Coordinates of C-alpha atoms in Angstrom, one line a residue:
M14 CA -24.5 -117.4 65.8
K15 CA -22.8 -120.0 63.6
L16 CA -20.3 -119.6 60.8
G17 CA -20.5 -121.2 57.4
F18 CA -19.6 -121.1 53.7
G19 CA -21.7 -121.0 50.6
L20 CA -20.7 -123.6 48.0
Y21 CA -21.8 -123.9 44.4
R22 CA -22.8 -127.3 43.0
H23 CA -19.4 -128.1 41.5
M24 CA -17.8 -127.4 44.9
L25 CA -19.8 -130.1 46.7
N26 CA -16.8 -132.4 47.2
T27 CA -14.2 -133.4 49.8
E28 CA -11.7 -130.7 48.9
H29 CA -14.2 -127.9 49.7
Y30 CA -15.7 -129.6 52.7
N31 CA -12.2 -130.0 54.2
F32 CA -11.4 -126.4 53.4
A33 CA -14.6 -125.2 55.2
K34 CA -13.8 -127.4 58.2
Q35 CA -10.2 -126.2 58.3
C36 CA -11.3 -122.6 58.3
G37 CA -13.5 -123.2 61.4
A38 CA -16.8 -123.2 59.6
T39 CA -19.5 -125.5 61.0
H40 CA -22.3 -125.1 58.5
L41 CA -22.9 -124.9 54.7
V42 CA -25.3 -123.2 52.4
I43 CA -25.3 -125.0 49.0
H44 CA -26.4 -124.3 45.5
L45 CA -27.8 -127.2 43.4
V46 CA -28.5 -125.1 40.3
D47 CA -25.6 -125.7 37.9
Y48 CA -24.6 -122.1 37.0
F49 CA -21.1 -123.3 35.9
G50 CA -22.0 -126.2 33.6
H51 CA -20.1 -124.3 30.9
N52 CA -17.1 -123.3 33.0
E53 CA -16.5 -125.3 36.1
D54 CA -13.0 -124.1 36.5
N55 CA -14.4 -120.8 37.8
A56 CA -14.8 -120.8 41.6
D57 CA -16.0 -117.2 41.8
Q58 CA -19.6 -116.0 41.5
P59 CA -21.2 -116.3 38.1
I60 CA -21.2 -113.1 36.1
G61 CA -22.7 -114.1 32.7
G62 CA -24.0 -111.0 30.9
K63 CA -26.7 -110.6 28.4
E64 CA -26.3 -114.3 27.4
G65 CA -26.9 -115.4 30.9
W66 CA -25.2 -118.1 32.9
G67 CA -26.0 -121.1 30.7
H68 CA -28.8 -123.6 30.5
A69 CA -31.2 -124.4 33.2
G70 CA -31.6 -128.0 34.5
D71 CA -34.1 -130.8 33.7
P72 CA -37.7 -129.4 33.9
N73 CA -39.0 -132.9 34.6
K74 CA -36.7 -133.8 37.5
I75 CA -36.8 -132.0 40.8
W76 CA -34.1 -132.8 43.4
S77 CA -35.1 -136.1 45.0
L78 CA -35.1 -137.0 48.7
E79 CA -32.4 -139.7 47.9
E80 CA -30.2 -137.1 46.2
L81 CA -30.6 -134.7 49.1
L82 CA -29.8 -137.4 51.7
V83 CA -26.6 -138.4 49.9
I84 CA -25.4 -134.8 49.8
K85 CA -26.4 -134.2 53.4
K86 CA -24.6 -137.4 54.5
E87 CA -21.4 -136.4 52.7
I88 CA -21.5 -133.0 54.4
N89 CA -22.2 -134.5 57.8
D90 CA -19.4 -137.1 57.4
H91 CA -17.0 -134.2 57.0
G92 CA -18.1 -132.7 60.3
L93 CA -20.4 -130.0 58.9
E94 CA -24.1 -129.3 59.0
L95 CA -26.2 -128.5 55.9
E96 CA -28.1 -125.3 56.8
A97 CA -29.8 -124.3 53.6
I98 CA -30.2 -124.8 49.8
E99 CA -30.1 -121.5 47.9
N100 CA -32.2 -120.9 44.8
F101 CA -34.7 -122.9 42.7
D102 CA -33.6 -124.1 39.3
P103 CA -35.2 -121.8 36.7
A104 CA -36.3 -125.0 34.9
H105 CA -38.5 -125.8 37.9
W106 CA -40.3 -122.4 38.3
H107 CA -39.9 -120.2 35.2
D108 CA -43.7 -120.1 34.7
I109 CA -44.3 -119.3 38.3
L110 CA -42.1 -116.2 37.8
L111 CA -43.6 -115.5 34.4
D112 CA -47.2 -116.4 35.2
G113 CA -47.0 -118.9 32.3
P114 CA -49.2 -121.9 31.4
K115 CA -47.1 -124.4 33.4
K116 CA -47.2 -122.5 36.7
E117 CA -49.7 -124.9 38.4
T118 CA -47.7 -127.9 37.4
Q119 CA -44.5 -126.2 38.6
I120 CA -45.9 -125.1 41.9
E121 CA -46.9 -128.7 42.6
N122 CA -43.4 -129.8 41.8
L123 CA -42.0 -127.1 44.1
K124 CA -44.3 -128.4 46.9
E125 CA -42.9 -131.9 46.5
L126 CA -39.3 -130.4 46.5
I127 CA -40.0 -128.6 49.8
R128 CA -41.4 -131.8 51.3
N129 CA -38.2 -133.6 50.2
V130 CA -36.1 -130.8 51.8
G131 CA -38.0 -131.2 55.0
K132 CA -37.7 -135.0 55.1
A133 CA -34.0 -134.6 54.5
G134 CA -33.7 -132.4 57.6
I135 CA -32.6 -129.3 55.8
P136 CA -34.1 -126.3 57.7
V137 CA -34.0 -123.5 55.1
F138 CA -34.6 -122.9 51.4
G139 CA -33.4 -119.6 50.0
Y140 CA -34.9 -118.0 46.9
N141 CA -34.9 -114.8 44.9
F142 CA -38.2 -114.0 43.3
S143 CA -36.9 -112.1 40.3
L144 CA -37.1 -112.2 36.5
A145 CA -33.7 -110.8 35.7
G146 CA -32.0 -112.3 38.8
V147 CA -28.5 -111.0 39.6
S148 CA -27.6 -108.6 36.9
S149 CA -25.4 -105.7 35.7
R150 CA -22.2 -106.7 37.5
E151 CA -18.8 -106.0 36.2
I152 CA -15.4 -107.4 37.3
G153 CA -12.5 -105.1 38.2
P154 CA -9.7 -104.4 40.7
Y155 CA -12.1 -102.8 43.1
A156 CA -10.9 -104.1 46.4
R157 CA -7.9 -103.2 48.5
G158 CA -4.6 -103.8 46.7
G159 CA -6.2 -104.2 43.4
A160 CA -7.9 -107.5 44.3
L161 CA -10.5 -108.5 41.7
S162 CA -14.1 -108.1 42.7
V163 CA -17.4 -107.3 41.3
G164 CA -19.3 -104.0 41.1
M165 CA -21.8 -102.0 39.1
S166 CA -21.5 -98.7 37.2
K167 CA -25.0 -98.7 35.6
G168 CA -28.1 -100.9 35.3
D169 CA -28.4 -103.1 32.3
E170 CA -31.6 -102.3 30.5
T171 CA -31.3 -104.9 27.8
P172 CA -34.6 -106.8 27.5
I173 CA -34.6 -110.4 28.5
P174 CA -35.1 -112.7 25.5
N175 CA -37.9 -115.3 25.4
G176 CA -36.8 -118.6 26.9
M177 CA -34.7 -117.0 29.6
V178 CA -35.4 -116.1 33.2
W179 CA -33.1 -115.6 36.2
N180 CA -30.1 -115.5 33.9
M181 CA -30.6 -119.0 32.6
V182 CA -32.0 -120.4 29.3
Y183 CA -34.9 -122.8 30.0
D184 CA -36.1 -123.0 26.4
E185 CA -33.6 -123.0 23.5
N186 CA -36.5 -123.1 21.0
A187 CA -38.5 -120.2 22.3
P188 CA -39.9 -117.9 19.7
E189 CA -38.0 -114.7 18.8
G190 CA -38.8 -111.7 21.0
V191 CA -38.4 -110.5 24.5
L192 CA -40.3 -110.7 27.8
P193 CA -43.3 -108.3 27.8
K194 CA -42.8 -105.5 30.2
I195 CA -44.9 -105.6 33.4
E196 CA -45.2 -103.3 36.4
H197 CA -44.4 -103.9 40.1
D198 CA -47.9 -104.7 41.1
E199 CA -48.0 -107.6 38.7
L200 CA -44.8 -109.1 40.1
W201 CA -46.1 -108.7 43.6
Q202 CA -49.2 -110.6 42.6
R203 CA -47.1 -113.4 41.2
L204 CA -45.2 -113.5 44.5
Q205 CA -48.5 -113.6 46.4
Y206 CA -49.5 -116.8 44.5
F207 CA -46.1 -118.4 45.2
L208 CA -46.4 -117.6 48.9
N209 CA -50.0 -118.7 49.3
E210 CA -49.3 -122.0 47.7
L211 CA -45.9 -122.8 49.1
I212 CA -45.8 -121.4 52.7
P213 CA -48.4 -123.9 54.1
V214 CA -46.4 -126.8 52.6
A215 CA -43.2 -125.4 54.1
E216 CA -44.8 -125.1 57.5
E217 CA -45.9 -128.7 57.4
A218 CA -42.4 -129.8 56.2
G219 CA -40.6 -127.8 58.9
V220 CA -38.8 -125.7 56.3
K221 CA -38.3 -121.9 56.3
L222 CA -38.4 -120.2 52.9
A223 CA -35.9 -117.3 52.9
A224 CA -36.3 -114.4 50.4
H225 CA -33.2 -112.7 49.1
P226 CA -33.4 -108.9 48.4
D227 CA -32.8 -107.7 44.8
D228 CA -29.2 -107.8 43.6
P229 CA -28.6 -105.1 42.5
P230 CA -31.4 -103.3 44.4
M231 CA -32.8 -101.1 41.5
P232 CA -36.5 -100.5 40.7
Y233 CA -36.0 -102.0 37.2
I234 CA -33.3 -104.1 35.7
R235 CA -33.3 -105.5 32.1
N236 CA -36.7 -103.9 31.5
T237 CA -38.2 -105.9 34.4
P238 CA -39.5 -104.7 37.8
R239 CA -37.9 -105.7 41.1
L240 CA -39.5 -106.6 44.4
V241 CA -37.2 -105.8 47.4
Y242 CA -35.0 -102.9 46.4
Q243 CA -35.5 -100.8 49.6
P244 CA -35.3 -102.2 53.1
D245 CA -39.0 -101.6 54.1
M246 CA -40.1 -103.8 51.1
Y247 CA -39.0 -106.8 53.1
Q248 CA -41.7 -106.0 55.6
K249 CA -44.3 -106.0 52.8
L250 CA -43.1 -109.5 51.8
I251 CA -43.3 -110.8 55.4
D252 CA -46.8 -109.3 55.9
M253 CA -48.2 -110.8 52.7
K254 CA -48.2 -114.3 54.2
P255 CA -47.6 -114.2 58.0
S256 CA -45.9 -117.5 59.0
P257 CA -42.9 -118.8 60.8
S258 CA -41.9 -120.2 57.4
N259 CA -41.9 -116.9 55.6
N260 CA -38.4 -115.7 56.3
L261 CA -35.5 -113.7 54.9
E262 CA -32.2 -114.5 53.4
F263 CA -30.5 -111.3 54.7
C264 CA -27.9 -110.0 52.3
L265 CA -26.0 -107.2 54.0
G266 CA -24.3 -106.1 50.8
S267 CA -27.5 -105.7 48.8
I268 CA -29.2 -103.9 51.7
A269 CA -26.3 -101.4 52.1
E270 CA -26.5 -100.7 48.4
M271 CA -30.1 -99.6 48.6
T272 CA -30.7 -95.9 48.2
E273 CA -33.1 -95.5 51.2
G274 CA -33.1 -96.8 54.7
D275 CA -30.2 -97.9 56.9
V276 CA -28.5 -101.3 57.0
Y277 CA -28.2 -101.2 60.8
E278 CA -31.8 -100.3 61.3
A279 CA -32.9 -103.0 58.9
T280 CA -30.7 -105.6 60.6
D281 CA -32.3 -104.6 64.0
T282 CA -35.8 -104.5 62.6
Y283 CA -35.8 -107.9 61.0
S284 CA -33.6 -109.8 63.5
K285 CA -35.8 -108.5 66.3
Q286 CA -38.8 -110.1 64.5
G287 CA -36.9 -113.4 64.3
K288 CA -37.3 -113.3 60.5
I289 CA -33.7 -113.7 59.4
S290 CA -32.8 -117.3 58.5
Y291 CA -29.2 -116.7 57.5
V292 CA -27.0 -113.8 56.6
H293 CA -24.8 -113.0 53.5
F294 CA -22.0 -111.3 55.4
R295 CA -20.3 -109.1 52.8
N296 CA -19.2 -105.5 52.6
V297 CA -19.5 -102.9 49.8
V298 CA -18.6 -99.3 49.0
G299 CA -21.3 -97.1 47.4
K300 CA -24.9 -97.4 46.5
V301 CA -26.7 -98.3 43.3
P302 CA -26.3 -97.5 40.5
T303 CA -22.6 -97.3 41.4
Y304 CA -21.1 -99.7 44.0
K305 CA -18.2 -102.1 44.5
E306 CA -17.9 -105.3 46.6
V307 CA -14.8 -105.1 48.8
F308 CA -13.0 -107.0 51.6
V309 CA -15.2 -107.6 54.6
D310 CA -13.2 -105.0 56.7
E311 CA -12.9 -102.1 54.2
G312 CA -16.4 -101.2 53.1
D313 CA -19.1 -98.9 54.2
I314 CA -20.6 -101.3 56.7
D315 CA -19.3 -101.5 60.3
M316 CA -19.5 -105.3 60.4
F317 CA -18.8 -105.5 64.2
K318 CA -21.8 -103.2 64.7
I319 CA -23.9 -105.6 62.7
L320 CA -22.7 -108.5 64.9
R321 CA -23.6 -106.6 68.0
I322 CA -27.1 -105.9 66.7
L323 CA -27.6 -109.6 65.8
K324 CA -26.3 -110.7 69.2
K325 CA -28.6 -108.2 71.0
N326 CA -31.6 -109.7 69.2
N327 CA -30.6 -113.3 69.9
F328 CA -30.0 -114.2 66.2
D329 CA -28.8 -117.8 66.2
G330 CA -28.6 -118.5 62.5
V331 CA -25.7 -118.9 60.1
L332 CA -23.4 -116.2 58.7
I333 CA -21.7 -116.9 55.4
P334 CA -19.3 -114.8 53.3
D335 CA -21.3 -115.4 50.1
H336 CA -18.6 -113.8 48.0
T337 CA -15.4 -112.0 48.5
P338 CA -12.6 -110.4 46.4
Q339 CA -10.2 -112.7 44.8
M340 CA -6.7 -112.4 46.2
S341 CA -3.6 -112.2 43.9
C342 CA -2.2 -115.6 44.6
D343 CA -2.7 -119.3 43.8
G344 CA -6.0 -120.4 45.1
S345 CA -7.4 -116.9 45.0
W346 CA -11.0 -118.0 46.0
Y347 CA -9.7 -120.0 48.9
A348 CA -7.5 -117.1 50.1
G349 CA -10.3 -114.6 49.9
M350 CA -12.7 -116.9 51.7
A351 CA -10.2 -117.8 54.4
Y352 CA -9.5 -114.2 55.1
A353 CA -13.2 -113.4 55.4
M354 CA -13.8 -116.4 57.7
G355 CA -10.9 -115.4 59.9
Y356 CA -12.3 -111.9 60.3
M357 CA -15.8 -113.3 61.1
K358 CA -14.4 -115.7 63.7
A359 CA -12.5 -112.9 65.4
G360 CA -15.6 -110.6 65.3
L361 CA -17.7 -113.2 67.0
K362 CA -15.0 -113.8 69.7
A363 CA -14.7 -110.0 70.3
I364 CA -18.4 -109.4 70.8
N365 CA -18.7 -112.4 73.1
E366 CA -15.9 -111.4 75.4

């Protein structure tokens, strides 16, 4: 197993690369979607709200091979490896999610993007097939010692306005109104189209597509259905398009928040199948609709037990602390992440002795 950090777009610089290296990380998972274009001083995860996280990117410009190679070289020059890119820009696939008129054009653009990712030598592309995206989170002193973290007390049922998907505005001039309500079967059909079109291209490109479970894992959020809100639903996704390139972005926090199943059983099931591309190594207290994200060593999950299961099943991918509580000091993000990484390094050493 390898240890890494997840970095947002505005963190792709020498300061954060050096920090990752100093903490002992060897790999990075990066976001190229600009969630923080309106507030780049924030190093924590985007919260947004009903208005979303800001504006999506350029619909006519996918991330080029040249752009990806520059970023990869910068990361390699700092002694790190680029393991994965996480999330498509809503500007690039909103009509795939919504079954809109541009979906065929957009799927061809995503195919070209995945080819670029493969040519750049980046092995994994993570995604979350969701209309509402990450939603309903609140900030509060939820972690040990009153450290600021995120949690949920109830699901947001505010309908999504036209022109928005996955928390980002892709069309400022969309007509008044909200997304029409659909049921789960319709969303699964849209996912089937996505997998049928993209998985063969990913296979040829040598890229694994890794699906994130719903966050939060509720049946409906913002008047839209969710896909993977119980652990066994991951199996349905895998079986829809059997392929070495149809993989999982395994978020321990989201899986532990699910109302059914067991996080240890799920970890064993999917790592035994070799379907986990990388792991979001975070801990939580509670289950939806009421949960809190906490420090890696104080939640409901026995993280050492998770590591032992992964080792038993020969998981050799990357673990990242995708988020962590903010410590009450200067550089609160750095302190929280350094604490998590120290715990993870100690955990790996302990299970290998």
